[in-house]
Coordinates of C-alpha atoms in Angstrom, one line a residue:
Chain A
G1 CA 23.8 3.0 -6.3
I2 CA 21.6 2.4 -3.3
Q3 CA 22.6 -0.5 -1.1
V4 CA 20.2 -2.7 0.7
E5 CA 21.3 -5.0 3.6
Q6 CA 19.1 -7.5 5.4
S7 CA 19.7 -9.3 8.6
P8 CA 19.8 -12.0 9.8
P9 CA 20.6 -14.0 6.6
D10 CA 19.1 -17.1 8.2
L11 CA 16.6 -17.7 11.0
I12 CA 15.3 -20.9 12.5
L13 CA 12.3 -20.7 14.8
Q14 CA 10.0 -23.0 16.6
E15 CA 6.4 -22.8 15.6
G16 CA 4.6 -20.1 17.7
A17 CA 7.7 -17.9 18.2
N18 CA 8.0 -14.3 17.2
S19 CA 10.7 -12.8 15.0
T20 CA 12.0 -9.4 13.7
L21 CA 13.7 -9.1 10.3
R22 CA 15.7 -5.9 9.5
C23 CA 16.4 -4.0 6.3
N24 CA 18.9 -1.2 6.2
F25 CA 19.3 1.0 3.1
S26 CA 22.0 3.5 2.2
D27 CA 19.9 6.4 0.8
S28 CA 16.5 8.0 1.0
V29 CA 13.8 6.0 -0.7
N30 CA 10.4 6.6 -2.2
N31 CA 9.4 3.0 -2.4
L32 CA 10.1 0.1 0.0
Q33 CA 8.4 -3.2 -0.3
W34 CA 8.6 -6.5 1.7
F35 CA 8.0 -9.8 -0.1
H36 CA 7.8 -13.4 1.0
Q37 CA 9.1 -15.8 -1.6
N38 CA 7.6 -19.2 -1.2
P39 CA 9.3 -22.5 -2.1
W40 CA 7.9 -22.4 -5.6
G41 CA 9.4 -19.0 -6.3
Q42 CA 6.3 -16.8 -6.1
L43 CA 7.1 -13.3 -4.7
I44 CA 4.1 -12.4 -2.5
N45 CA 3.6 -8.8 -1.6
L46 CA 3.5 -8.3 2.1
F47 CA 3.8 -4.5 2.5
Y48 CA 4.4 -1.3 0.6
I49 CA 5.9 0.8 3.3
P50 CA 8.2 3.7 2.4
S51 CA 7.5 5.1 5.9
G52 CA 5.3 4.5 8.9
T53 CA 3.8 1.4 10.3
K54 CA 1.3 -1.1 8.9
Q55 CA -0.2 -4.4 10.1
N56 CA -1.8 -7.3 8.4
G57 CA -2.8 -10.1 10.7
R58 CA 0.3 -11.7 12.3
L59 CA 2.6 -9.5 10.2
S60 CA 3.5 -5.9 10.8
A61 CA 6.2 -3.6 9.4
T62 CA 7.7 -0.3 10.4
T63 CA 9.9 1.9 8.3
V64 CA 11.9 4.8 9.8
A65 CA 12.9 6.6 6.7
T66 CA 15.0 9.3 8.4
E67 CA 17.2 6.5 9.9
R68 CA 17.1 4.4 6.8
Y69 CA 15.8 1.1 8.1
S70 CA 12.7 -1.0 8.0
L71 CA 11.6 -3.9 10.3
L72 CA 9.3 -6.8 9.6
Y73 CA 7.6 -8.5 12.6
I74 CA 6.2 -12.0 12.4
S75 CA 4.2 -13.1 15.4
S76 CA 3.1 -16.6 16.4
S77 CA 5.0 -18.0 13.4
Q78 CA 3.6 -21.0 11.5
T79 CA 5.3 -23.5 9.3
T80 CA 3.7 -21.9 6.3
D81 CA 5.7 -18.7 7.1
S82 CA 8.9 -20.5 6.0
G83 CA 10.6 -19.2 2.9
V84 CA 12.8 -16.2 2.0
Y85 CA 11.8 -12.7 3.0
F86 CA 13.1 -9.9 0.8
C87 CA 13.2 -6.2 1.3
A88 CA 13.3 -4.1 -1.9
V89 CA 13.7 -0.4 -2.4
G90 CA 12.9 1.8 -5.4
G91 CA 15.6 2.6 -7.9
S92 CA 15.8 5.8 -10.0
Q93 CA 13.8 4.3 -12.9
G94 CA 11.0 2.8 -10.8
N95 CA 12.7 -0.6 -10.6
L96 CA 13.2 -2.4 -7.3
I97 CA 16.6 -3.1 -5.8
F98 CA 16.5 -6.2 -3.6
G99 CA 18.4 -7.1 -0.5
K100 CA 19.9 -10.6 -0.2
G101 CA 17.0 -11.8 1.8
T102 CA 16.4 -13.6 5.1
K103 CA 15.7 -17.3 4.9
L104 CA 13.2 -18.3 7.6
S105 CA 12.6 -21.9 8.6
V106 CA 9.8 -22.5 11.1
K107 CA 9.9 -26.0 12.7
P108 CA 6.8 -27.8 14.0
Chain B
D1 CA -7.4 -8.2 -9.4
T2 CA -3.7 -7.9 -8.7
E3 CA -2.6 -10.9 -10.8
V4 CA 0.3 -11.1 -13.2
T5 CA 0.4 -14.3 -15.2
Q6 CA 3.4 -15.9 -16.8
T7 CA 3.8 -18.8 -19.2
P8 CA 5.2 -21.3 -19.3
K9 CA 5.9 -22.3 -15.7
H10 CA 8.8 -24.4 -16.7
L11 CA 11.0 -24.5 -19.8
V12 CA 13.8 -26.7 -20.8
M13 CA 15.7 -25.7 -24.0
G14 CA 18.9 -26.5 -25.8
M15 CA 21.5 -23.9 -26.6
T16 CA 20.4 -23.7 -30.3
N17 CA 16.7 -23.4 -29.6
K18 CA 14.5 -20.2 -29.8
K19 CA 11.8 -19.8 -27.3
S20 CA 9.7 -17.1 -25.7
L21 CA 8.5 -16.3 -22.3
K22 CA 5.1 -14.5 -21.9
C23 CA 3.7 -12.2 -19.2
E24 CA 0.3 -10.6 -19.0
Q25 CA -1.5 -8.3 -16.6
H26 CA -4.9 -6.6 -16.6
M27 CA -4.4 -4.1 -13.9
G28 CA -4.0 -1.1 -16.3
H29 CA -0.3 -0.8 -15.3
R30 CA 1.9 0.9 -17.9
A31 CA 5.3 -0.2 -16.4
M32 CA 6.4 -3.8 -16.9
Y33 CA 9.7 -5.4 -15.8
W34 CA 11.7 -8.5 -16.4
Y35 CA 13.9 -9.8 -13.5
K36 CA 16.3 -12.7 -13.4
Q37 CA 16.8 -14.7 -10.2
K38 CA 19.6 -17.3 -9.8
A39 CA 19.4 -19.9 -7.1
K40 CA 19.9 -18.5 -3.6
K41 CA 20.2 -15.0 -4.9
P42 CA 17.8 -12.0 -5.0
P43 CA 16.1 -11.0 -8.2
E44 CA 18.1 -8.7 -10.5
L45 CA 16.6 -6.3 -13.0
M46 CA 16.9 -7.0 -16.7
F47 CA 14.6 -4.7 -18.5
V48 CA 12.0 -2.0 -17.8
Y49 CA 9.2 -1.0 -20.2
S50 CA 7.3 2.3 -19.6
Y51 CA 4.3 3.1 -21.8
E52 CA 5.3 0.2 -24.1
K53 CA 8.8 1.7 -24.7
L54 CA 12.0 0.2 -23.4
S55 CA 13.4 2.5 -20.8
I56 CA 16.0 0.4 -19.1
N57 CA 18.3 -2.4 -20.4
E58 CA 20.6 -3.4 -17.6
S59 CA 23.4 -4.5 -20.0
V60 CA 21.7 -7.7 -20.8
P61 CA 23.2 -9.9 -23.6
S62 CA 21.5 -9.7 -27.0
R63 CA 20.5 -13.4 -26.8
F64 CA 17.7 -12.0 -24.6
S65 CA 15.3 -9.8 -26.6
P66 CA 12.3 -8.2 -24.9
E67 CA 9.1 -7.1 -26.6
C68 CA 6.1 -5.2 -25.3
P69 CA 3.4 -5.6 -28.0
N70 CA 0.7 -3.8 -26.0
S71 CA 0.1 -2.4 -22.5
S72 CA -1.0 -5.8 -21.1
L73 CA 1.7 -8.1 -22.6
L74 CA 5.4 -8.5 -22.2
N75 CA 7.5 -11.1 -24.0
L76 CA 11.1 -12.2 -23.6
H77 CA 12.5 -13.9 -26.6
L78 CA 15.4 -16.3 -26.0
H79 CA 17.9 -17.4 -28.6
A80 CA 21.3 -19.2 -28.3
L81 CA 21.2 -19.3 -24.6
Q82 CA 24.0 -20.6 -22.4
P83 CA 23.7 -23.1 -19.5
E84 CA 24.5 -20.2 -17.1
D85 CA 21.3 -18.5 -18.2
S86 CA 19.3 -21.1 -16.3
A87 CA 17.3 -19.2 -13.7
L88 CA 13.9 -18.1 -12.6
Y89 CA 12.6 -15.3 -14.8
L90 CA 10.1 -13.0 -13.1
C91 CA 7.8 -10.5 -14.6
A92 CA 6.4 -7.6 -12.7
S93 CA 4.1 -4.6 -13.3
S94 CA 3.2 -1.4 -11.7
Q95 CA 1.9 2.1 -12.3
V96 CA 4.6 4.3 -13.9
G97 CA 6.7 6.2 -11.3
R98 CA 8.8 5.5 -8.3
R99 CA 6.1 5.4 -5.6
N100 CA 4.1 2.5 -6.8
T101 CA 3.7 -1.1 -5.7
Q102 CA 5.2 -3.7 -8.0
Y103 CA 3.3 -7.0 -8.5
F104 CA 5.2 -10.1 -9.5
G105 CA 4.1 -13.1 -11.6
P106 CA 4.9 -16.7 -10.5
G107 CA 7.9 -16.9 -12.7
T108 CA 9.2 -19.2 -15.4
R109 CA 11.9 -21.6 -14.3
L110 CA 14.3 -22.0 -17.3
T111 CA 16.8 -24.7 -17.7
V112 CA 19.3 -24.5 -20.6
L113 CA 21.0 -27.8 -21.5

């Protein structure tokens, strides 16, 4: 099956810093989503981005489908950005296959 | 409205108990999913329902029994669980097909004693 790898596994930032999270996948995909899981477990949709570039406030994402990777950019990070960021790609039955996540800690 | 609701938020049960988890969405989605997430791990698929019919069962033990009574509701019936079944159980929904955004509920945090 398709493999999803995220890097780095852990990231510690000072408030106000910028960061880039990476997601590599092993096969072509029709669906790629980025999520933020908050400390209470809620998975918050950030982007649906199987290809191209999108921006939403301080967050932006780029997927280069031909090279099988996606990047999530967080600018001017805030303590509320802390949590785990997951990349997930579509499986053959419409399900999502998740990477192991990047745990982000933003220090004040 | 992109909300998926789940009840209860927390559940503690003994190994001999029978309980049910509930999930509801009113987005008109015809695909609904159960995922299980252990601590410090990513969510893993358990079941997929498409047009109220079970389309995927990822080799889940029979002590987990899903049910989709209508297009808005998804239940997960629990019986004779083991302590290792303690986890966050997440429900999600989407339009049917591979190119659609999945929306997740807040989850039920289950502890089996």
